[in-house]
């Protein structure tokens, strides 16, 4: 390990993050009772400009009146380049009576964007005398944000998670797609001819670089990396495939832009019983090996060593947080 210690953001489950438009209050109570680990109430892109003042009022009422129980509640504000943002923060944070857990900042481009929000929120909390500190979720969804992702991740002790906003990111880098996430048939390689003269098209993951880069910046700063939306909510298999590859890359979870995606996210980002069982066996085998003065042993014909302990411990810790045996 480096001598530099990484401060970890407060531990929260973040397998599923359900988006609920602030202009649709009829969905609030259901979201509060649903299975999403985090619910974000949206004032940004799901709300038309004329509806923003009413959406703020809806959210303030919901923060005060809906029984959210233990649910982690976030507020997606408008971007710093709009004139909506200051009212989103001042009105909703003040009016929400301290119930908000997180603020989601879209289209973050520089560390200074986060600094500005930190200043504003710090003043509100100080004026109100609140002891609970609101955390920040930062959406990386522009070329500028991706270029500065390391500095952004380190910009505030409020930072908890980085989110890959694939829709706006596509627009920002001028990617030739109009889909929200998922695979793209143009992002593929054509194999050479095999013995029978056949060629195959192998699809790739065009978001691999961006997601992997964001994951590294998040983890190096103790934050949760979270994959963003998958637009086709009538394609659960496509969602699962996108979620699994995000989990394989190190993401903690994925957005649900439709309630049906919550269960899919919870499924894909929870370790299976088999994985947890193997992790526990690795810990047992390594405990035996350590007792015998060895740093590496074989388990089921595969090498395991001290790094395997760290992988297994992370997995078991996650299972315990989820309440898995
Ligand atoms: C999310 O905000 C996205 O743009 O994908
Ligand atoms: Mg966006």
PDB file of C-alpha atoms and ligand atoms in Angstrom:
ATOM      1  CA  UNK A   1       0.000   0.000   0.000  1.00  0.00           C
ATOM      2  CA  UNK A   2       1.044   3.586  -0.546  1.00  0.00           C
ATOM      3  CA  UNK A   3       1.879   5.686   2.492  1.00  0.00           C
ATOM      4  CA  UNK A   4      -0.909   7.970   1.227  1.00  0.00           C
ATOM      5  CA  UNK A   5      -4.173   6.926   2.831  1.00  0.00           C
ATOM      6  CA  UNK A   6      -7.391   7.309   0.861  1.00  0.00           C
ATOM      7  CA  UNK A   7     -10.286   8.779   2.845  1.00  0.00           C
ATOM      8  CA  UNK A   8     -13.352   6.721   2.021  1.00  0.00           C
ATOM      9  CA  UNK A   9     -16.736   8.372   1.424  1.00  0.00           C
ATOM     10  CA  UNK A  10     -19.464   7.340   3.891  1.00  0.00           C
ATOM     11  CA  UNK A  11     -20.404   3.722   3.168  1.00  0.00           C
ATOM     12  CA  UNK A  12     -23.802   3.470   1.457  1.00  0.00           C
ATOM     13  CA  UNK A  13     -25.312   0.874  -0.793  1.00  0.00           C
ATOM     14  CA  UNK A  14     -25.553   2.376  -4.268  1.00  0.00           C
ATOM     15  CA  UNK A  15     -26.545  -0.603  -6.426  1.00  0.00           C
ATOM     16  CA  UNK A  16     -29.623   1.067  -7.849  1.00  0.00           C
ATOM     17  CA  UNK A  17     -30.267   4.785  -8.168  1.00  0.00           C
ATOM     18  CA  UNK A  18     -33.826   5.585  -9.234  1.00  0.00           C
ATOM     19  CA  UNK A  19     -34.534   8.793 -11.148  1.00  0.00           C
ATOM     20  CA  UNK A  20     -37.875  10.428 -10.355  1.00  0.00           C
ATOM     21  CA  UNK A  21     -38.885  13.657 -12.142  1.00  0.00           C
ATOM     22  CA  UNK A  22     -39.669  16.459  -9.697  1.00  0.00           C
ATOM     23  CA  UNK A  23     -42.650  17.315 -11.901  1.00  0.00           C
ATOM     24  CA  UNK A  24     -44.286  13.906 -11.198  1.00  0.00           C
ATOM     25  CA  UNK A  25     -45.155  13.930  -7.492  1.00  0.00           C
ATOM     26  CA  UNK A  26     -47.458  10.949  -7.951  1.00  0.00           C
ATOM     27  CA  UNK A  27     -44.349   8.732  -8.128  1.00  0.00           C
ATOM     28  CA  UNK A  28     -42.689  10.016  -4.943  1.00  0.00           C
ATOM     29  CA  UNK A  29     -44.353   7.840  -2.289  1.00  0.00           C
ATOM     30  CA  UNK A  30     -43.874   4.701  -4.376  1.00  0.00           C
ATOM     31  CA  UNK A  31     -40.191   5.514  -4.840  1.00  0.00           C
ATOM     32  CA  UNK A  32     -39.861   6.009  -1.073  1.00  0.00           C
ATOM     33  CA  UNK A  33     -41.223   2.523  -0.451  1.00  0.00           C
ATOM     34  CA  UNK A  34     -39.460   0.854  -3.379  1.00  0.00           C
ATOM     35  CA  UNK A  35     -36.264  -1.189  -3.432  1.00  0.00           C
ATOM     36  CA  UNK A  36     -33.896   1.419  -4.896  1.00  0.00           C
ATOM     37  CA  UNK A  37     -30.854   2.045  -2.701  1.00  0.00           C
ATOM     38  CA  UNK A  38     -30.951   5.746  -3.601  1.00  0.00           C
ATOM     39  CA  UNK A  39     -33.734   7.874  -5.076  1.00  0.00           C
ATOM     40  CA  UNK A  40     -32.857  11.068  -6.888  1.00  0.00           C
ATOM     41  CA  UNK A  41     -35.532  13.686  -7.330  1.00  0.00           C
ATOM     42  CA  UNK A  42     -34.829  15.450 -10.580  1.00  0.00           C
ATOM     43  CA  UNK A  43     -35.026  19.151 -11.344  1.00  0.00           C
ATOM     44  CA  UNK A  44     -32.810  18.915 -14.406  1.00  0.00           C
ATOM     45  CA  UNK A  45     -33.354  17.189 -17.728  1.00  0.00           C
ATOM     46  CA  UNK A  46     -36.593  15.347 -16.917  1.00  0.00           C
ATOM     47  CA  UNK A  47     -38.297  18.648 -16.072  1.00  0.00           C
ATOM     48  CA  UNK A  48     -39.332  21.173 -18.733  1.00  0.00           C
ATOM     49  CA  UNK A  49     -38.175  24.782 -18.142  1.00  0.00           C
ATOM     50  CA  UNK A  50     -41.675  26.092 -17.365  1.00  0.00           C
ATOM     51  CA  UNK A  51     -42.244  23.313 -14.832  1.00  0.00           C
ATOM     52  CA  UNK A  52     -39.120  23.920 -12.766  1.00  0.00           C
ATOM     53  CA  UNK A  53     -40.654  26.258 -10.129  1.00  0.00           C
ATOM     54  CA  UNK A  54     -43.527  23.818  -9.512  1.00  0.00           C
ATOM     55  CA  UNK A  55     -41.109  20.869  -9.452  1.00  0.00           C
ATOM     56  CA  UNK A  56     -39.120  22.619  -6.702  1.00  0.00           C
ATOM     57  CA  UNK A  57     -42.314  23.096  -4.697  1.00  0.00           C
ATOM     58  CA  UNK A  58     -43.263  19.437  -5.221  1.00  0.00           C
ATOM     59  CA  UNK A  59     -39.889  18.271  -3.964  1.00  0.00           C
ATOM     60  CA  UNK A  60     -39.940  20.552  -0.915  1.00  0.00           C
ATOM     61  CA  UNK A  61     -43.384  19.219  -0.007  1.00  0.00           C
ATOM     62  CA  UNK A  62     -42.212  15.637  -0.529  1.00  0.00           C
ATOM     63  CA  UNK A  63     -39.108  16.091   1.627  1.00  0.00           C
ATOM     64  CA  UNK A  64     -41.322  17.304   4.450  1.00  0.00           C
ATOM     65  CA  UNK A  65     -44.370  15.104   4.016  1.00  0.00           C
ATOM     66  CA  UNK A  66     -43.474  11.785   2.401  1.00  0.00           C
ATOM     67  CA  UNK A  67     -42.324   9.028   4.768  1.00  0.00           C
ATOM     68  CA  UNK A  68     -38.896   8.273   3.294  1.00  0.00           C
ATOM     69  CA  UNK A  69     -37.893   6.018   6.168  1.00  0.00           C
ATOM     70  CA  UNK A  70     -34.207   5.134   5.814  1.00  0.00           C
ATOM     71  CA  UNK A  71     -34.176   5.834   2.079  1.00  0.00           C
ATOM     72  CA  UNK A  72     -31.195   7.817   0.835  1.00  0.00           C
ATOM     73  CA  UNK A  73     -32.646  10.838  -0.979  1.00  0.00           C
ATOM     74  CA  UNK A  74     -30.780  12.937  -3.513  1.00  0.00           C
ATOM     75  CA  UNK A  75     -31.694  16.082  -5.447  1.00  0.00           C
ATOM     76  CA  UNK A  76     -30.487  16.558  -9.008  1.00  0.00           C
ATOM     77  CA  UNK A  77     -30.114  20.289  -9.485  1.00  0.00           C
ATOM     78  CA  UNK A  78     -29.688  22.111 -12.781  1.00  0.00           C
ATOM     79  CA  UNK A  79     -26.236  22.811 -14.170  1.00  0.00           C
ATOM     80  CA  UNK A  80     -24.062  25.708 -13.088  1.00  0.00           C
ATOM     81  CA  UNK A  81     -24.482  27.260 -16.535  1.00  0.00           C
ATOM     82  CA  UNK A  82     -28.221  27.801 -15.975  1.00  0.00           C
ATOM     83  CA  UNK A  83     -30.070  30.425 -13.953  1.00  0.00           C
ATOM     84  CA  UNK A  84     -32.119  27.686 -12.283  1.00  0.00           C
ATOM     85  CA  UNK A  85     -29.313  26.303 -10.186  1.00  0.00           C
ATOM     86  CA  UNK A  86     -29.105  28.839  -7.381  1.00  0.00           C
ATOM     87  CA  UNK A  87     -32.824  28.582  -6.674  1.00  0.00           C
ATOM     88  CA  UNK A  88     -32.690  24.784  -6.853  1.00  0.00           C
ATOM     89  CA  UNK A  89     -30.101  24.789  -4.108  1.00  0.00           C
ATOM     90  CA  UNK A  90     -31.278  27.630  -1.901  1.00  0.00           C
ATOM     91  CA  UNK A  91     -35.009  26.912  -2.064  1.00  0.00           C
ATOM     92  CA  UNK A  92     -34.963  23.138  -1.928  1.00  0.00           C
ATOM     93  CA  UNK A  93     -32.129  22.624   0.545  1.00  0.00           C
ATOM     94  CA  UNK A  94     -33.544  25.245   2.918  1.00  0.00           C
ATOM     95  CA  UNK A  95     -37.140  24.156   2.431  1.00  0.00           C
ATOM     96  CA  UNK A  96     -36.323  20.467   2.716  1.00  0.00           C
ATOM     97  CA  UNK A  97     -35.790  20.751   6.452  1.00  0.00           C
ATOM     98  CA  UNK A  98     -32.534  18.808   6.507  1.00  0.00           C
ATOM     99  CA  UNK A  99     -33.996  15.606   5.010  1.00  0.00           C
ATOM    100  CA  UNK A 100     -31.839  15.666   1.874  1.00  0.00           C
ATOM    101  CA  UNK A 101     -28.892  13.294   2.024  1.00  0.00           C
ATOM    102  CA  UNK A 102     -27.218  14.122  -1.272  1.00  0.00           C
ATOM    103  CA  UNK A 103     -27.112  16.676  -4.058  1.00  0.00           C
ATOM    104  CA  UNK A 104     -26.410  15.434  -7.552  1.00  0.00           C
ATOM    105  CA  UNK A 105     -24.519  17.990  -9.629  1.00  0.00           C
ATOM    106  CA  UNK A 106     -24.872  17.488 -13.389  1.00  0.00           C
ATOM    107  CA  UNK A 107     -22.351  18.357 -16.096  1.00  0.00           C
ATOM    108  CA  UNK A 108     -19.523  19.067 -13.675  1.00  0.00           C
ATOM    109  CA  UNK A 109     -16.643  20.429 -15.763  1.00  0.00           C
ATOM    110  CA  UNK A 110     -14.017  21.574 -13.294  1.00  0.00           C
ATOM    111  CA  UNK A 111     -13.113  21.257  -9.627  1.00  0.00           C
ATOM    112  CA  UNK A 112     -14.232  24.892  -9.228  1.00  0.00           C
ATOM    113  CA  UNK A 113     -17.820  23.864 -10.046  1.00  0.00           C
ATOM    114  CA  UNK A 114     -17.802  21.586  -7.019  1.00  0.00           C
ATOM    115  CA  UNK A 115     -16.111  24.257  -4.895  1.00  0.00           C
ATOM    116  CA  UNK A 116     -18.858  26.750  -5.752  1.00  0.00           C
ATOM    117  CA  UNK A 117     -21.593  24.335  -4.689  1.00  0.00           C
ATOM    118  CA  UNK A 118     -19.690  23.411  -1.545  1.00  0.00           C
ATOM    119  CA  UNK A 119     -19.575  27.093  -0.579  1.00  0.00           C
ATOM    120  CA  UNK A 120     -23.293  27.585  -1.170  1.00  0.00           C
ATOM    121  CA  UNK A 121     -24.386  24.441   0.661  1.00  0.00           C
ATOM    122  CA  UNK A 122     -21.974  25.136   3.554  1.00  0.00           C
ATOM    123  CA  UNK A 123     -23.562  28.557   4.043  1.00  0.00           C
ATOM    124  CA  UNK A 124     -27.070  27.106   4.074  1.00  0.00           C
ATOM    125  CA  UNK A 125     -26.143  24.395   6.554  1.00  0.00           C
ATOM    126  CA  UNK A 126     -24.359  26.896   8.806  1.00  0.00           C
ATOM    127  CA  UNK A 127     -27.281  29.334   8.681  1.00  0.00           C
ATOM    128  CA  UNK A 128     -29.695  26.552   9.573  1.00  0.00           C
ATOM    129  CA  UNK A 129     -27.438  25.124  12.245  1.00  0.00           C
ATOM    130  CA  UNK A 130     -27.673  21.647  10.711  1.00  0.00           C
ATOM    131  CA  UNK A 131     -25.075  19.145  11.853  1.00  0.00           C
ATOM    132  CA  UNK A 132     -25.717  16.615   9.056  1.00  0.00           C
ATOM    133  CA  UNK A 133     -23.539  17.318   6.038  1.00  0.00           C
ATOM    134  CA  UNK A 134     -25.089  16.874   2.589  1.00  0.00           C
ATOM    135  CA  UNK A 135     -22.921  14.733   0.282  1.00  0.00           C
ATOM    136  CA  UNK A 136     -22.293  15.309  -3.418  1.00  0.00           C
ATOM    137  CA  UNK A 137     -22.889  13.013  -6.363  1.00  0.00           C
ATOM    138  CA  UNK A 138     -21.108  14.314  -9.450  1.00  0.00           C
ATOM    139  CA  UNK A 139     -22.159  13.436 -12.967  1.00  0.00           C
ATOM    140  CA  UNK A 140     -19.244  13.147 -15.370  1.00  0.00           C
ATOM    141  CA  UNK A 141     -20.957  13.747 -18.690  1.00  0.00           C
ATOM    142  CA  UNK A 142     -18.884  16.119 -20.763  1.00  0.00           C
ATOM    143  CA  UNK A 143     -15.479  16.098 -22.423  1.00  0.00           C
ATOM    144  CA  UNK A 144     -14.391  18.809 -19.983  1.00  0.00           C
ATOM    145  CA  UNK A 145     -15.591  16.817 -16.992  1.00  0.00           C
ATOM    146  CA  UNK A 146     -13.796  13.704 -18.193  1.00  0.00           C
ATOM    147  CA  UNK A 147     -10.620  15.659 -18.866  1.00  0.00           C
ATOM    148  CA  UNK A 148     -10.715  17.003 -15.281  1.00  0.00           C
ATOM    149  CA  UNK A 149     -12.182  13.953 -13.598  1.00  0.00           C
ATOM    150  CA  UNK A 150      -9.275  13.431 -11.185  1.00  0.00           C
ATOM    151  CA  UNK A 151      -9.378  17.022  -9.890  1.00  0.00           C
ATOM    152  CA  UNK A 152     -13.182  16.918  -9.693  1.00  0.00           C
ATOM    153  CA  UNK A 153     -13.104  13.719  -7.648  1.00  0.00           C
ATOM    154  CA  UNK A 154     -10.737  15.370  -5.157  1.00  0.00           C
ATOM    155  CA  UNK A 155     -12.532  18.728  -5.047  1.00  0.00           C
ATOM    156  CA  UNK A 156     -14.580  18.469  -1.843  1.00  0.00           C
ATOM    157  CA  UNK A 157     -14.900  16.339   1.289  1.00  0.00           C
ATOM    158  CA  UNK A 158     -18.620  16.248   0.454  1.00  0.00           C
ATOM    159  CA  UNK A 159     -17.936  14.134  -2.633  1.00  0.00           C
ATOM    160  CA  UNK A 160     -19.388  10.640  -2.395  1.00  0.00           C
ATOM    161  CA  UNK A 161     -19.765   9.305  -5.916  1.00  0.00           C
ATOM    162  CA  UNK A 162     -19.031   9.845  -9.594  1.00  0.00           C
ATOM    163  CA  UNK A 163     -21.719   8.950 -12.150  1.00  0.00           C
ATOM    164  CA  UNK A 164     -21.183   8.307 -15.835  1.00  0.00           C
ATOM    165  CA  UNK A 165     -23.847  10.294 -17.726  1.00  0.00           C
ATOM    166  CA  UNK A 166     -23.633   8.518 -21.024  1.00  0.00           C
ATOM    167  CA  UNK A 167     -26.339  10.535 -22.814  1.00  0.00           C
ATOM    168  CA  UNK A 168     -24.850  13.976 -22.319  1.00  0.00           C
ATOM    169  CA  UNK A 169     -21.356  12.552 -22.659  1.00  0.00           C
ATOM    170  CA  UNK A 170     -22.232  11.205 -26.122  1.00  0.00           C
ATOM    171  CA  UNK A 171     -23.505  14.616 -27.118  1.00  0.00           C
ATOM    172  CA  UNK A 172     -20.468  16.374 -25.689  1.00  0.00           C
ATOM    173  CA  UNK A 173     -17.895  14.235 -27.499  1.00  0.00           C
ATOM    174  CA  UNK A 174     -20.101  14.112 -30.655  1.00  0.00           C
ATOM    175  CA  UNK A 175     -20.304  10.334 -30.568  1.00  0.00           C
ATOM    176  CA  UNK A 176     -22.342   9.025 -33.499  1.00  0.00           C
ATOM    177  CA  UNK A 177     -25.213   7.573 -31.524  1.00  0.00           C
ATOM    178  CA  UNK A 178     -28.606   8.715 -30.372  1.00  0.00           C
ATOM    179  CA  UNK A 179     -29.105   5.817 -27.948  1.00  0.00           C
ATOM    180  CA  UNK A 180     -28.783   6.278 -24.178  1.00  0.00           C
ATOM    181  CA  UNK A 181     -26.079   3.753 -23.295  1.00  0.00           C
ATOM    182  CA  UNK A 182     -25.841   0.208 -24.567  1.00  0.00           C
ATOM    183  CA  UNK A 183     -23.968  -1.272 -27.482  1.00  0.00           C
ATOM    184  CA  UNK A 184     -23.363   0.299 -30.880  1.00  0.00           C
ATOM    185  CA  UNK A 185     -23.011  -1.916 -33.989  1.00  0.00           C
ATOM    186  CA  UNK A 186     -20.580   0.597 -35.486  1.00  0.00           C
ATOM    187  CA  UNK A 187     -18.180   0.059 -32.612  1.00  0.00           C
ATOM    188  CA  UNK A 188     -16.923  -3.314 -33.788  1.00  0.00           C
ATOM    189  CA  UNK A 189     -14.054  -5.077 -35.495  1.00  0.00           C
ATOM    190  CA  UNK A 190     -14.277  -7.330 -38.525  1.00  0.00           C
ATOM    191  CA  UNK A 191     -12.139 -10.428 -38.173  1.00  0.00           C
ATOM    192  CA  UNK A 192      -9.904 -11.691 -40.951  1.00  0.00           C
ATOM    193  CA  UNK A 193     -11.214 -14.646 -42.948  1.00  0.00           C
ATOM    194  CA  UNK A 194     -10.872 -17.994 -41.191  1.00  0.00           C
ATOM    195  CA  UNK A 195     -10.059 -21.248 -43.028  1.00  0.00           C
ATOM    196  CA  UNK A 196     -13.579 -21.394 -44.485  1.00  0.00           C
ATOM    197  CA  UNK A 197     -13.400 -17.762 -45.617  1.00  0.00           C
ATOM    198  CA  UNK A 198     -15.835 -16.601 -42.964  1.00  0.00           C
ATOM    199  CA  UNK A 199     -15.467 -13.225 -41.289  1.00  0.00           C
ATOM    200  CA  UNK A 200     -17.136 -12.206 -38.059  1.00  0.00           C
ATOM    201  CA  UNK A 201     -18.173  -8.912 -36.542  1.00  0.00           C
ATOM    202  CA  UNK A 202     -17.205  -8.563 -32.867  1.00  0.00           C
ATOM    203  CA  UNK A 203     -19.052  -5.814 -31.091  1.00  0.00           C
ATOM    204  CA  UNK A 204     -17.090  -3.821 -28.534  1.00  0.00           C
ATOM    205  CA  UNK A 205     -18.050  -1.603 -25.603  1.00  0.00           C
ATOM    206  CA  UNK A 206     -17.635   1.943 -26.848  1.00  0.00           C
ATOM    207  CA  UNK A 207     -17.949   3.292 -23.287  1.00  0.00           C
ATOM    208  CA  UNK A 208     -15.140   1.219 -21.855  1.00  0.00           C
ATOM    209  CA  UNK A 209     -12.489   3.932 -21.793  1.00  0.00           C
ATOM    210  CA  UNK A 210     -14.724   6.600 -20.291  1.00  0.00           C
ATOM    211  CA  UNK A 211     -16.205   4.336 -17.653  1.00  0.00           C
ATOM    212  CA  UNK A 212     -12.850   2.805 -16.712  1.00  0.00           C
ATOM    213  CA  UNK A 213     -11.252   6.245 -16.453  1.00  0.00           C
ATOM    214  CA  UNK A 214     -14.046   7.477 -14.197  1.00  0.00           C
ATOM    215  CA  UNK A 215     -13.829   4.350 -12.023  1.00  0.00           C
ATOM    216  CA  UNK A 216     -10.107   4.912 -11.410  1.00  0.00           C
ATOM    217  CA  UNK A 217     -10.639   8.586 -10.483  1.00  0.00           C
ATOM    218  CA  UNK A 218     -13.456   7.622  -8.124  1.00  0.00           C
ATOM    219  CA  UNK A 219     -11.621   4.799  -6.386  1.00  0.00           C
ATOM    220  CA  UNK A 220      -8.373   6.776  -6.074  1.00  0.00           C
ATOM    221  CA  UNK A 221     -10.387   9.328  -4.099  1.00  0.00           C
ATOM    222  CA  UNK A 222     -12.467   6.934  -2.013  1.00  0.00           C
ATOM    223  CA  UNK A 223     -15.670   7.597  -3.987  1.00  0.00           C
ATOM    224  CA  UNK A 224     -18.285   5.219  -5.426  1.00  0.00           C
ATOM    225  CA  UNK A 225     -18.266   4.926  -9.219  1.00  0.00           C
ATOM    226  CA  UNK A 226     -21.804   4.526 -10.577  1.00  0.00           C
ATOM    227  CA  UNK A 227     -22.872   3.806 -14.146  1.00  0.00           C
ATOM    228  CA  UNK A 228     -25.611   6.064 -15.510  1.00  0.00           C
ATOM    229  CA  UNK A 229     -28.735   5.473 -17.565  1.00  0.00           C
ATOM    230  CA  UNK A 230     -29.745   2.726 -19.964  1.00  0.00           C
ATOM    231  CA  UNK A 231     -32.507   4.270 -22.007  1.00  0.00           C
ATOM    232  CA  UNK A 232     -34.328   1.253 -23.452  1.00  0.00           C
ATOM    233  CA  UNK A 233     -36.395   0.216 -20.446  1.00  0.00           C
ATOM    234  CA  UNK A 234     -38.157  -2.466 -22.492  1.00  0.00           C
ATOM    235  CA  UNK A 235     -34.848  -4.369 -22.853  1.00  0.00           C
ATOM    236  CA  UNK A 236     -33.993  -6.013 -19.514  1.00  0.00           C
ATOM    237  CA  UNK A 237     -31.341  -8.245 -21.106  1.00  0.00           C
ATOM    238  CA  UNK A 238     -29.587  -5.219 -22.575  1.00  0.00           C
ATOM    239  CA  UNK A 239     -29.756  -3.523 -19.183  1.00  0.00           C
ATOM    240  CA  UNK A 240     -28.321  -6.582 -17.419  1.00  0.00           C
ATOM    241  CA  UNK A 241     -25.453  -6.820 -19.909  1.00  0.00           C
ATOM    242  CA  UNK A 242     -24.625  -3.119 -19.444  1.00  0.00           C
ATOM    243  CA  UNK A 243     -24.866  -3.429 -15.660  1.00  0.00           C
ATOM    244  CA  UNK A 244     -22.717  -6.561 -15.461  1.00  0.00           C
ATOM    245  CA  UNK A 245     -19.926  -5.051 -17.491  1.00  0.00           C
ATOM    246  CA  UNK A 246     -20.056  -1.934 -15.298  1.00  0.00           C
ATOM    247  CA  UNK A 247     -19.849  -4.171 -12.210  1.00  0.00           C
ATOM    248  CA  UNK A 248     -16.926  -6.046 -13.775  1.00  0.00           C
ATOM    249  CA  UNK A 249     -15.128  -2.720 -14.247  1.00  0.00           C
ATOM    250  CA  UNK A 250     -15.618  -1.764 -10.587  1.00  0.00           C
ATOM    251  CA  UNK A 251     -18.854   0.237 -10.528  1.00  0.00           C
ATOM    252  CA  UNK A 252     -21.011   0.012  -7.400  1.00  0.00           C
ATOM    253  CA  UNK A 253     -24.288   0.410  -9.203  1.00  0.00           C
ATOM    254  CA  UNK A 254     -26.304   1.856 -12.044  1.00  0.00           C
ATOM    255  CA  UNK A 255     -29.161   4.249 -12.566  1.00  0.00           C
ATOM    256  CA  UNK A 256     -32.719   3.127 -13.044  1.00  0.00           C
ATOM    257  CA  UNK A 257     -34.623   5.512 -15.287  1.00  0.00           C
ATOM    258  CA  UNK A 258     -37.693   3.285 -14.889  1.00  0.00           C
ATOM    259  CA  UNK A 259     -38.825   1.436 -11.747  1.00  0.00           C
ATOM    260  CA  UNK A 260     -38.506  -1.914 -13.573  1.00  0.00           C
ATOM    261  CA  UNK A 261     -34.727  -1.392 -13.741  1.00  0.00           C
ATOM    262  CA  UNK A 262     -34.324  -1.208  -9.940  1.00  0.00           C
ATOM    263  CA  UNK A 263     -34.566  -4.973  -9.394  1.00  0.00           C
ATOM    264  CA  UNK A 264     -32.205  -5.568 -12.325  1.00  0.00           C
ATOM    265  CA  UNK A 265     -29.597  -3.243 -10.839  1.00  0.00           C
ATOM    266  CA  UNK A 266     -29.931  -4.757  -7.360  1.00  0.00           C
ATOM    267  CA  UNK A 267     -29.504  -8.202  -8.881  1.00  0.00           C
ATOM    268  CA  UNK A 268     -26.476  -7.326 -11.032  1.00  0.00           C
ATOM    269  CA  UNK A 269     -24.591  -5.397  -8.337  1.00  0.00           C
ATOM    270  CA  UNK A 270     -25.143  -7.880  -5.502  1.00  0.00           C
ATOM    271  CA  UNK A 271     -22.559 -10.647  -5.334  1.00  0.00           C
ATOM    272  CA  UNK A 272     -24.124 -14.079  -5.914  1.00  0.00           C
ATOM    273  CA  UNK A 273     -24.179 -16.727  -3.178  1.00  0.00           C
ATOM    274  CA  UNK A 274     -21.591 -18.653  -5.161  1.00  0.00           C
ATOM    275  CA  UNK A 275     -19.217 -15.653  -5.331  1.00  0.00           C
ATOM    276  CA  UNK A 276     -19.621 -14.977  -1.615  1.00  0.00           C
ATOM    277  CA  UNK A 277     -19.067 -18.668  -0.823  1.00  0.00           C
ATOM    278  CA  UNK A 278     -15.849 -18.706  -2.838  1.00  0.00           C
ATOM    279  CA  UNK A 279     -14.679 -15.482  -1.214  1.00  0.00           C
ATOM    280  CA  UNK A 280     -15.220 -16.998   2.234  1.00  0.00           C
ATOM    281  CA  UNK A 281     -13.303 -20.132   1.208  1.00  0.00           C
ATOM    282  CA  UNK A 282     -10.432 -17.925  -0.027  1.00  0.00           C
ATOM    283  CA  UNK A 283     -10.316 -16.186   3.353  1.00  0.00           C
ATOM    284  CA  UNK A 284     -10.289 -19.539   5.153  1.00  0.00           C
ATOM    285  CA  UNK A 285      -7.582 -20.975   2.886  1.00  0.00           C
ATOM    286  CA  UNK A 286      -5.424 -17.889   3.284  1.00  0.00           C
ATOM    287  CA  UNK A 287      -5.860 -17.903   7.068  1.00  0.00           C
ATOM    288  CA  UNK A 288      -4.529 -21.490   7.059  1.00  0.00           C
ATOM    289  CA  UNK A 289      -1.682 -20.508   4.718  1.00  0.00           C
ATOM    290  CA  UNK A 290      -0.699 -17.564   6.905  1.00  0.00           C
ATOM    291  CA  UNK A 291      -0.651 -19.835   9.965  1.00  0.00           C
ATOM    292  CA  UNK A 292       1.677 -22.166   8.075  1.00  0.00           C
ATOM    293  CA  UNK A 293       3.894 -19.205   7.108  1.00  0.00           C
ATOM    294  CA  UNK A 294       2.963 -19.217   3.410  1.00  0.00           C
ATOM    295  CA  UNK A 295       1.872 -16.186   1.334  1.00  0.00           C
ATOM    296  CA  UNK A 296       0.234 -18.076  -1.525  1.00  0.00           C
ATOM    297  CA  UNK A 297      -1.636 -21.378  -1.914  1.00  0.00           C
ATOM    298  CA  UNK A 298      -3.763 -23.175  -4.475  1.00  0.00           C
ATOM    299  CA  UNK A 299      -7.553 -23.319  -4.141  1.00  0.00           C
ATOM    300  CA  UNK A 300      -9.554 -25.363  -6.678  1.00  0.00           C
ATOM    301  CA  UNK A 301      -6.432 -25.557  -8.842  1.00  0.00           C
ATOM    302  CA  UNK A 302      -5.956 -21.757  -8.946  1.00  0.00           C
ATOM    303  CA  UNK A 303      -3.349 -19.581  -7.274  1.00  0.00           C
ATOM    304  CA  UNK A 304      -4.520 -17.329  -4.488  1.00  0.00           C
ATOM    305  CA  UNK A 305      -2.306 -14.904  -2.601  1.00  0.00           C
ATOM    306  CA  UNK A 306      -2.512 -11.907  -0.298  1.00  0.00           C
ATOM    307  CA  UNK A 307      -4.187  -9.807  -3.024  1.00  0.00           C
ATOM    308  CA  UNK A 308      -6.918 -12.469  -3.148  1.00  0.00           C
ATOM    309  CA  UNK A 309      -7.629 -11.714   0.514  1.00  0.00           C
ATOM    310  CA  UNK A 310      -8.273  -8.062  -0.293  1.00  0.00           C
ATOM    311  CA  UNK A 311     -10.592  -8.972  -3.185  1.00  0.00           C
ATOM    312  CA  UNK A 312     -12.438 -11.522  -1.048  1.00  0.00           C
ATOM    313  CA  UNK A 313     -12.752  -9.153   1.913  1.00  0.00           C
ATOM    314  CA  UNK A 314     -14.276  -6.442  -0.305  1.00  0.00           C
ATOM    315  CA  UNK A 315     -16.799  -8.918  -1.656  1.00  0.00           C
ATOM    316  CA  UNK A 316     -17.771 -10.307   1.746  1.00  0.00           C
ATOM    317  CA  UNK A 317     -18.103  -6.777   3.145  1.00  0.00           C
ATOM    318  CA  UNK A 318     -20.469  -5.887   0.300  1.00  0.00           C
ATOM    319  CA  UNK A 319     -22.525  -9.039   0.896  1.00  0.00           C
ATOM    320  CA  UNK A 320     -22.815  -8.183   4.573  1.00  0.00           C
ATOM    321  CA  UNK A 321     -23.939  -4.626   3.773  1.00  0.00           C
ATOM    322  CA  UNK A 322     -26.656  -6.073   1.559  1.00  0.00           C
ATOM    323  CA  UNK A 323     -27.636  -8.492   4.330  1.00  0.00           C
ATOM    324  CA  UNK A 324     -26.618 -11.598   2.400  1.00  0.00           C
ATOM    325  CA  UNK A 325     -25.566 -14.663   4.476  1.00  0.00           C
TER     326      UNK A 325
HETATM  327  C1  LIG B   1     -27.394  11.602 -17.525  1.00  0.00           C
HETATM  328  O1  LIG B   1     -27.644  12.669 -17.039  1.00  0.00           O
HETATM  329  C2  LIG B   1     -26.943  11.454 -18.861  1.00  0.00           C
HETATM  330  O2  LIG B   1     -26.800  12.483 -19.544  1.00  0.00           O
HETATM  331  O3  LIG B   1     -26.717  10.306 -19.277  1.00  0.00           O
HETATM  332 MG1  LIG B   2     -27.220  14.265 -18.375  1.00  0.00          MG
END
